[in-house]
Amino acid sequence: MARPDALTGPGGADPADRIDWVRDSCRLLGAIAAEFAQTRPFDGLTIGTGIHLEPKTVALLLTLTAGGATVVATGNLSSTQPAAVAYLRGHGVEVIGERTTDPAEHDRYLHQVLARQPDLLLDNGGDLFARYLAAPYAGLLGGTEETTSGRMRLRPLAGQLARPVLVINDSPIKQFAENEHAVGQSVLESYLRITNRMTNGRQVTVFGYGACGQGVAACFRNAYAQVAVVEVDPVTRLRASLDGFAVPGRAEALRRADVVVTVTGAESVVTGDDLGLLRDDVILVNAGHFPREIAVGSIAASALVASQTATADGITTFRLTDGRRIHLLTDGHMVNLSGPRPLGNSIESMDLGFALQSRCLEAVARRTVGPEHAVVPVPRPIDEAVATAYLGLYGQSG
Ligand SMILES: NC(=O)c1ccc[n+]([C@@H]2O[C@H](COP(=O)([O-])OP(=O)(O)OC[C@H]3O[C@@H](n4cnc5c(N)ncnc54)[C@H](O)[C@@H]3O)[C@@H](O)[C@H]2O)c1
């Protein structure tokens, strides 16, 4: 059947085909959906969610409906993809609202989800559980929280929540599969896609050596770059050194870099004050959550900047008064989630994270976890079951 023009992508490709591709590629979710269709853990239950609505979350939400859930969903601020909304609605999911960048509108959508008094919440950033506590209703069994920031917000409220809330980000699987391997790969992929320049022999400086920085540094090294790490914590800096990376001082690391990647979670890691140190033709890339790791405003306002040009899709060039060119990718936003045709993290890494989500929600629905599991990491048996299933399904088990 022909789909509406508004949902047709570049070259006439249908975004719904990509969602089908993602769903077909999620082997864990596919197997869980087939199992849930038999076991029906969510029969009679409503699951409310406020999560990014994009192809991979479509695969997750439809796994839950396969288990009998009535799913009521809204997106996150600014990330909702119209094709994902249309696809979900076409598959019986109630989606509240549309893409919005207005926090007040987003807040209304979240309240509309809660007005349906879901039995389970699949939360992202603590938005739903925090609003639930402001206006509780009877019957909430508990749910899941996807992120670190949500855990930090909800942890002090654990006593008030007094029901299971399992934090997906605190699973070791999520840490190494997504934060390390998938972020590393997708940042490298984004750099290559946006710049179309080779990495071989290039000097790359990575700021931050947490899980994400470790993956980014390793992926650029595997792509034959010479990688240096700048890390404020001396113990983590030692780790980077023992992992074989150069750990020069900050100024030296900036002076030698052809490419600078920030992935720290901190603000103003690279600023206009650093322009004097940078080489001609350097490329600045941010992979951290906030678009403030590279202080774009202070660079643009520097007296050293003579002009600023949108050079190519996803690339802005600052020309300095002495002729040097400083390139910035995706305006300093997370490079793997912005710019031309952003794909985000690999399907397999999200398949793993969303398998954890599905199994955790199943545990809450079946009451195999209780109030003592208020804002705690994924229970170890679930981590083990998901790891074993992945190794079996992706054909990597002996
Ligand atoms: N791009 C993505 O898809 C993606 C995915 C997951 C997380 N993230 C984001 O990436 C960032 C890093 O995540 P993480 O899990 O590695 O965090 P982390 O806290 O484990 O590691 C951050 C590291 O940066 C170091 N650091 C802090 N300020 C610094 C500075 N000014 N200079 C040098 N080092 C500094 C810290 O000491 C720490 O070792 C966060 O903002 C996170 O939200 C991005």
Coordinates of C-alpha atoms and ligand atoms in Angstrom, one line a residue:
M1 CA 0.0 0.0 0.0
A2 CA 1.3 3.5 -0.9
R3 CA 2.3 5.4 2.2
P4 CA 1.7 9.2 2.6
D5 CA 4.2 11.4 0.8
A6 CA 5.2 13.1 4.1
L7 CA 6.7 9.8 5.2
T8 CA 8.7 9.3 2.1
G9 CA 12.5 9.6 2.6
P10 CA 15.4 10.6 0.3
G11 CA 15.2 9.0 -3.1
G12 CA 11.7 7.9 -2.6
A13 CA 12.7 5.3 0.1
D14 CA 10.0 4.7 2.6
P15 CA 11.1 5.2 6.3
A16 CA 8.8 2.4 7.2
D17 CA 11.1 0.0 5.3
R18 CA 14.0 1.1 7.5
I19 CA 11.9 0.4 10.6
D20 CA 11.1 -3.0 9.2
W21 CA 14.9 -3.5 8.7
V22 CA 15.6 -2.5 12.3
R23 CA 12.9 -4.8 13.6
D24 CA 14.2 -7.7 11.5
S25 CA 17.7 -7.1 12.7
C26 CA 16.8 -7.1 16.4
R27 CA 17.2 -10.8 16.9
L28 CA 16.8 -10.7 20.7
L29 CA 13.6 -8.7 20.6
G30 CA 12.3 -10.9 17.8
A31 CA 12.8 -14.0 19.9
I32 CA 11.4 -12.3 23.0
A33 CA 8.3 -11.1 21.1
A34 CA 7.7 -14.7 19.8
E35 CA 8.0 -16.0 23.4
F36 CA 5.8 -13.2 24.8
A37 CA 3.1 -14.0 22.3
Q38 CA 2.8 -17.4 24.0
T39 CA 3.4 -16.4 27.6
R40 CA 1.5 -13.1 27.6
P41 CA 3.2 -11.5 30.7
F42 CA 1.5 -8.2 30.2
D43 CA -2.1 -9.4 29.5
G44 CA -4.5 -6.8 31.0
L45 CA -1.7 -4.4 31.8
T46 CA -1.0 -0.9 30.4
I47 CA 2.6 0.3 30.0
G48 CA 3.2 4.0 29.8
T49 CA 6.4 5.4 28.3
G50 CA 8.1 8.6 27.4
I51 CA 11.1 7.5 25.4
H52 CA 12.7 8.6 22.1
L53 CA 10.4 7.5 19.3
E54 CA 12.6 6.2 16.6
P55 CA 13.0 2.9 14.8
K56 CA 14.8 1.0 17.6
T57 CA 12.3 2.0 20.2
V58 CA 9.5 0.9 17.8
A59 CA 11.0 -2.6 18.0
L60 CA 10.9 -2.5 21.8
L61 CA 7.4 -1.2 22.1
L62 CA 6.0 -3.7 19.7
T63 CA 7.7 -6.5 21.7
L64 CA 5.7 -5.3 24.7
T65 CA 2.5 -5.3 22.7
A66 CA 3.2 -8.9 21.6
G67 CA 3.2 -9.8 25.3
G68 CA -0.3 -8.4 25.7
A69 CA 0.5 -4.9 26.8
T70 CA -1.6 -1.9 26.0
V71 CA 1.2 0.7 25.3
V72 CA 0.6 4.4 25.7
A73 CA 3.7 6.3 24.5
T74 CA 4.9 9.8 24.0
G75 CA 8.4 10.8 22.8
N76 CA 11.2 12.9 24.4
L77 CA 11.8 16.5 23.8
S78 CA 12.8 17.2 20.1
S79 CA 13.7 13.6 19.1
T80 CA 10.4 12.1 18.0
Q81 CA 10.5 10.8 14.4
P82 CA 7.1 11.2 12.5
A83 CA 7.6 7.9 10.6
A84 CA 8.1 6.1 14.0
V85 CA 4.9 7.6 15.3
A86 CA 3.0 6.6 12.2
Y87 CA 4.3 3.1 12.3
L88 CA 3.4 2.7 16.0
R89 CA -0.1 4.0 15.4
G90 CA -0.4 1.6 12.5
H91 CA 0.4 -1.2 14.9
G92 CA -2.1 -0.3 17.6
V93 CA 0.1 1.7 19.9
E94 CA -1.5 4.9 21.3
V95 CA 1.0 7.7 20.7
I96 CA 0.3 10.9 22.5
G97 CA 1.4 14.2 20.8
E98 CA 3.9 14.7 18.0
R99 CA 7.5 15.9 17.8
T100 CA 7.9 19.0 20.0
T101 CA 10.7 21.2 21.2
D102 CA 8.4 23.0 23.7
P103 CA 9.0 21.8 27.3
A104 CA 5.5 22.9 28.3
E105 CA 3.9 20.9 25.5
H106 CA 6.1 17.9 26.3
D107 CA 5.1 18.1 30.0
R108 CA 1.4 18.0 28.9
Y109 CA 2.1 14.9 26.9
L110 CA 3.7 13.2 29.8
H111 CA 0.7 14.0 32.0
Q112 CA -1.6 12.6 29.4
V113 CA 0.4 9.3 29.5
L114 CA 0.0 9.2 33.3
A115 CA -3.7 10.1 33.1
R116 CA -4.1 6.6 31.6
Q117 CA -2.9 5.3 35.0
P118 CA -0.4 2.8 33.5
D119 CA 0.4 -0.3 35.5
L120 CA 4.0 -0.1 34.5
L121 CA 6.3 2.8 33.5
L122 CA 9.2 2.6 31.0
D123 CA 10.9 5.8 31.9
N124 CA 13.7 7.8 30.4
G125 CA 15.3 10.5 32.6
G126 CA 12.9 10.0 35.5
D127 CA 10.2 12.2 33.8
L128 CA 7.3 9.8 34.4
F129 CA 8.1 8.5 37.9
A130 CA 8.8 12.0 39.2
R131 CA 5.4 13.2 37.9
Y132 CA 3.7 10.1 39.3
L133 CA 5.0 10.9 42.8
A134 CA 3.5 14.4 42.4
A135 CA 0.1 12.9 41.7
P136 CA 0.1 9.2 42.6
Y137 CA -2.7 6.8 41.6
A138 CA -3.5 3.3 42.8
G139 CA -2.1 0.2 41.0
L140 CA 1.3 1.2 39.7
L141 CA 3.4 -1.9 39.9
G142 CA 6.8 -0.3 39.1
G143 CA 8.9 -0.2 35.9
T144 CA 12.2 0.6 34.4
E145 CA 14.5 3.7 34.0
E146 CA 16.8 3.8 31.0
T147 CA 19.4 6.4 31.9
T148 CA 22.1 7.5 34.4
S149 CA 20.5 10.9 34.7
G150 CA 17.1 9.3 35.6
R151 CA 18.8 7.1 38.2
M152 CA 20.4 10.2 39.8
R153 CA 17.0 11.9 39.9
L154 CA 15.0 8.9 41.2
R155 CA 17.5 7.4 43.6
P156 CA 16.7 9.9 46.4
L157 CA 13.0 9.2 45.8
A158 CA 13.4 5.4 46.2
G159 CA 11.7 5.3 49.6
Q160 CA 8.7 7.2 48.2
L161 CA 8.5 5.0 45.1
A162 CA 8.6 1.9 47.2
R163 CA 8.1 -0.4 44.2
P164 CA 10.5 -2.0 41.7
V165 CA 12.3 0.4 39.4
L166 CA 15.1 -1.3 37.5
V167 CA 17.8 0.9 36.0
I168 CA 18.9 -0.3 32.6
N169 CA 22.0 1.9 32.3
D170 CA 23.6 0.3 35.4
S171 CA 23.8 -3.1 33.7
P172 CA 27.4 -3.9 32.8
I173 CA 26.0 -5.1 29.4
K174 CA 24.7 -1.6 28.7
Q175 CA 28.0 -0.1 29.8
F176 CA 30.3 -2.1 27.6
A177 CA 27.9 -2.9 24.7
E178 CA 26.4 0.5 24.1
N179 CA 28.5 3.1 25.9
E180 CA 31.9 1.7 25.0
H181 CA 31.6 -0.3 21.8
A182 CA 28.6 1.2 20.1
V183 CA 29.3 4.8 20.9
G184 CA 32.9 4.3 19.7
Q185 CA 31.8 2.8 16.4
S186 CA 29.1 5.3 15.7
V187 CA 31.3 8.3 16.5
L188 CA 33.9 7.0 14.1
E189 CA 31.2 6.2 11.5
S190 CA 29.8 9.7 11.9
Y191 CA 33.2 11.3 11.5
L192 CA 33.9 9.4 8.3
R193 CA 30.4 10.0 6.9
I194 CA 30.3 13.7 7.6
T195 CA 34.0 14.6 6.7
N196 CA 34.7 11.8 4.1
R197 CA 38.4 12.2 5.3
M198 CA 40.6 9.3 6.2
T199 CA 41.8 8.7 9.8
N200 CA 45.1 6.9 8.9
G201 CA 48.1 8.5 10.5
R202 CA 46.0 11.4 11.8
Q203 CA 46.5 12.7 15.3
V204 CA 43.3 12.4 17.2
T205 CA 42.9 13.8 20.7
V206 CA 40.0 12.3 22.8
F207 CA 38.9 14.3 25.9
G208 CA 37.5 11.9 28.5
Y209 CA 38.3 8.2 29.1
G210 CA 35.1 6.9 30.6
A211 CA 33.2 4.1 29.0
C212 CA 32.4 6.2 25.9
G213 CA 35.9 7.8 25.6
Q214 CA 37.5 4.3 25.8
G215 CA 35.4 3.2 22.9
V216 CA 36.0 6.3 20.8
A217 CA 39.8 6.1 21.4
A218 CA 39.9 2.4 20.6
C219 CA 37.9 2.8 17.4
F220 CA 40.0 5.7 16.0
R221 CA 43.2 3.7 16.9
N222 CA 41.7 0.7 15.1
A223 CA 41.2 3.0 12.1
Y224 CA 45.0 3.6 12.1
A225 CA 44.9 7.1 13.8
Q226 CA 47.5 8.1 16.4
V227 CA 45.3 8.7 19.5
A228 CA 46.1 10.8 22.5
V229 CA 43.8 11.0 25.6
V230 CA 43.3 14.0 27.9
E231 CA 41.7 12.9 31.1
V232 CA 41.3 15.0 34.3
D233 CA 41.2 12.0 36.7
P234 CA 44.8 10.7 37.2
V235 CA 43.7 7.1 37.8
T236 CA 41.7 7.0 34.6
R237 CA 44.6 8.8 32.8
L238 CA 46.9 5.9 34.1
R239 CA 44.4 3.4 32.6
A240 CA 44.6 5.2 29.2
S241 CA 48.3 5.1 29.3
L242 CA 48.4 1.4 30.2
D243 CA 45.9 0.8 27.3
G244 CA 48.6 2.2 25.1
F245 CA 47.4 5.8 24.4
A246 CA 49.6 8.9 24.7
V247 CA 48.5 11.0 27.6
P248 CA 50.2 14.4 26.9
G249 CA 49.3 17.6 28.8
R250 CA 46.2 19.4 27.6
A251 CA 47.9 22.1 25.7
E252 CA 50.3 19.7 23.9
A253 CA 47.3 17.4 23.0
L254 CA 45.4 20.3 21.4
R255 CA 48.5 21.6 19.6
R256 CA 49.2 18.3 17.9
A257 CA 45.6 17.3 17.0
D258 CA 44.1 16.9 13.5
V259 CA 40.9 15.8 15.2
V260 CA 39.6 16.7 18.7
V261 CA 36.8 14.6 20.2
T262 CA 35.1 15.6 23.5
V263 CA 33.2 12.9 25.4
T264 CA 33.3 13.9 29.1
G265 CA 29.8 14.9 30.2
A266 CA 31.4 18.2 31.3
E267 CA 31.0 21.8 30.0
S268 CA 33.4 24.0 28.2
V269 CA 36.1 21.4 27.7
V270 CA 37.3 23.2 24.6
T271 CA 36.7 26.9 24.3
G272 CA 37.5 30.0 22.4
D273 CA 40.6 30.4 24.6
D274 CA 42.1 27.3 23.0
L275 CA 42.0 28.7 19.4
G276 CA 45.6 29.9 19.7
L277 CA 46.7 26.3 20.3
L278 CA 44.9 24.6 17.4
R279 CA 46.4 23.6 14.0
D280 CA 45.1 24.8 10.7
D281 CA 42.4 22.5 9.4
V282 CA 41.6 20.8 12.7
I283 CA 38.2 19.2 13.1
L284 CA 36.3 19.5 16.4
V285 CA 33.8 16.9 17.3
N286 CA 31.5 16.4 20.4
A287 CA 30.2 13.0 21.4
G288 CA 29.1 14.0 24.9
H289 CA 25.5 14.4 25.9
F290 CA 25.5 18.2 26.2
P291 CA 26.2 20.5 23.2
R292 CA 28.2 22.6 25.6
E293 CA 31.4 20.4 25.8
I294 CA 32.7 22.5 22.9
A295 CA 31.9 26.0 23.9
V296 CA 30.7 27.0 20.4
G297 CA 29.5 30.5 21.5
S298 CA 32.9 31.4 23.0
I299 CA 34.6 30.2 19.8
A300 CA 32.3 32.2 17.6
A301 CA 32.8 35.3 19.8
S302 CA 36.6 35.1 19.9
A303 CA 38.5 38.1 18.5
L304 CA 40.6 35.6 16.6
V305 CA 37.6 34.5 14.4
A306 CA 37.3 36.5 11.2
S307 CA 34.4 34.5 9.6
Q308 CA 32.1 31.6 10.1
T309 CA 30.8 29.5 7.2
A310 CA 28.5 26.5 6.9
T311 CA 31.0 24.6 4.7
A312 CA 29.1 21.4 4.1
D313 CA 26.2 19.5 5.6
G314 CA 27.2 19.1 9.2
I315 CA 30.4 21.1 9.0
T316 CA 31.0 24.7 10.1
T317 CA 34.3 26.4 9.4
F318 CA 35.7 29.3 11.5
R319 CA 38.4 31.1 9.6
L320 CA 40.8 32.9 11.9
T321 CA 42.4 36.2 11.4
D322 CA 45.8 34.5 10.7
G323 CA 44.2 32.3 8.0
R324 CA 43.9 29.1 10.0
R325 CA 40.6 27.1 9.6
I326 CA 38.9 25.4 12.5
H327 CA 36.1 23.0 11.5
L328 CA 33.2 22.1 13.8
L329 CA 31.0 19.1 13.2
T330 CA 27.2 19.2 13.8
D331 CA 27.3 22.6 15.7
G332 CA 28.8 20.8 18.7
H333 CA 25.8 18.5 19.2
M334 CA 26.3 14.8 19.8
V335 CA 27.9 13.8 16.4
N336 CA 26.3 10.4 16.2
L337 CA 22.8 11.7 16.7
S338 CA 22.9 14.8 14.5
G339 CA 24.1 16.0 11.1
P340 CA 23.2 14.3 7.8
R341 CA 21.4 10.9 8.2
P342 CA 22.3 10.2 11.8
L343 CA 21.8 6.5 12.7
G344 CA 22.8 6.5 16.3
N345 CA 24.2 3.4 18.0
S346 CA 24.2 0.0 16.3
I347 CA 21.1 -2.0 16.2
E348 CA 22.7 -4.9 18.1
S349 CA 23.7 -2.7 21.0
M350 CA 20.2 -1.4 21.3
D351 CA 18.8 -4.9 20.9
L352 CA 20.8 -5.9 24.0
G353 CA 19.6 -2.8 26.0
F354 CA 16.0 -3.3 24.9
A355 CA 16.1 -7.0 25.7
L356 CA 17.1 -5.9 29.2
Q357 CA 14.2 -3.5 29.2
S358 CA 11.7 -6.2 28.1
R359 CA 13.0 -8.8 30.7
C360 CA 12.9 -6.2 33.5
L361 CA 9.4 -5.1 32.7
E362 CA 8.4 -8.8 32.6
A363 CA 9.9 -9.3 36.1
V364 CA 7.9 -6.3 37.4
A365 CA 4.7 -7.5 35.8
R366 CA 5.2 -11.0 37.2
R367 CA 6.1 -9.6 40.6
T368 CA 9.4 -11.5 40.8
V369 CA 11.0 -8.2 42.0
G370 CA 9.5 -6.1 44.9
P371 CA 9.8 -2.9 46.8
E372 CA 13.4 -3.8 47.8
H373 CA 14.2 -3.3 44.1
A374 CA 13.3 0.4 44.1
V375 CA 15.9 2.2 41.8
V376 CA 18.5 -0.6 41.6
P377 CA 20.5 -2.0 38.7
V378 CA 19.2 -4.8 36.5
P379 CA 19.2 -8.1 38.6
R380 CA 22.1 -10.3 37.7
P381 CA 20.0 -13.3 36.5
I382 CA 18.5 -11.0 33.8
D383 CA 21.9 -9.8 32.7
E384 CA 23.0 -13.5 32.5
A385 CA 19.9 -14.6 30.6
V386 CA 20.2 -11.8 28.0
A387 CA 24.0 -12.4 27.5
T388 CA 23.4 -16.1 27.0
A389 CA 20.5 -15.4 24.6
Y390 CA 22.6 -13.0 22.6
L391 CA 25.5 -15.4 22.2
G392 CA 23.1 -18.1 21.0
L393 CA 21.1 -15.9 18.6
Y394 CA 24.0 -14.1 17.0
G395 CA 25.9 -17.3 16.5
Q396 CA 28.8 -16.6 18.7
S397 CA 28.3 -19.3 21.3
G398 CA 30.6 -22.4 21.3
Ligands
LIG1 N1 27.0 9.9 21.9 C1 26.3 9.0 22.4 O1 25.6 8.2 21.8 C2 26.4 8.8 23.9 C3 26.0 7.6 24.5 C4 26.1 7.4 25.9 C5 26.6 8.5 26.6 N2 27.0 9.6 26.0 C6 27.5 10.8 26.8 O2 29.0 10.8 26.7 C7 29.5 11.4 27.9 C8 30.5 10.5 28.5 O3 29.9 9.4 29.0 P1 30.7 8.3 29.9 O4 29.7 7.2 30.2 O5 32.0 7.9 29.2 O6 31.0 9.1 31.2 P2 32.0 8.9 32.4 O7 31.6 9.8 33.5 O8 32.2 7.4 32.6 O9 33.4 9.4 31.8 C9 33.7 10.8 31.5 C10 35.2 11.0 31.7 O10 35.5 12.3 31.4 C11 36.5 12.8 32.3 N3 36.4 14.3 32.2 C12 35.5 15.1 32.8 N4 35.8 16.4 32.5 C13 36.9 16.3 31.7 C14 37.7 17.3 31.1 N5 37.3 18.6 31.2 N6 38.7 17.0 30.4 C15 39.1 15.7 30.3 N7 38.4 14.7 30.9 C16 37.3 15.0 31.6 C17 36.0 12.2 33.6 O11 37.1 12.2 34.5 C18 35.6 10.8 33.2 O12 36.7 9.9 33.3 C19 28.3 11.8 28.7 O13 27.9 13.1 28.4 C20 27.2 10.8 28.2 O14 25.9 11.3 28.5 C21 26.9 9.8 24.7

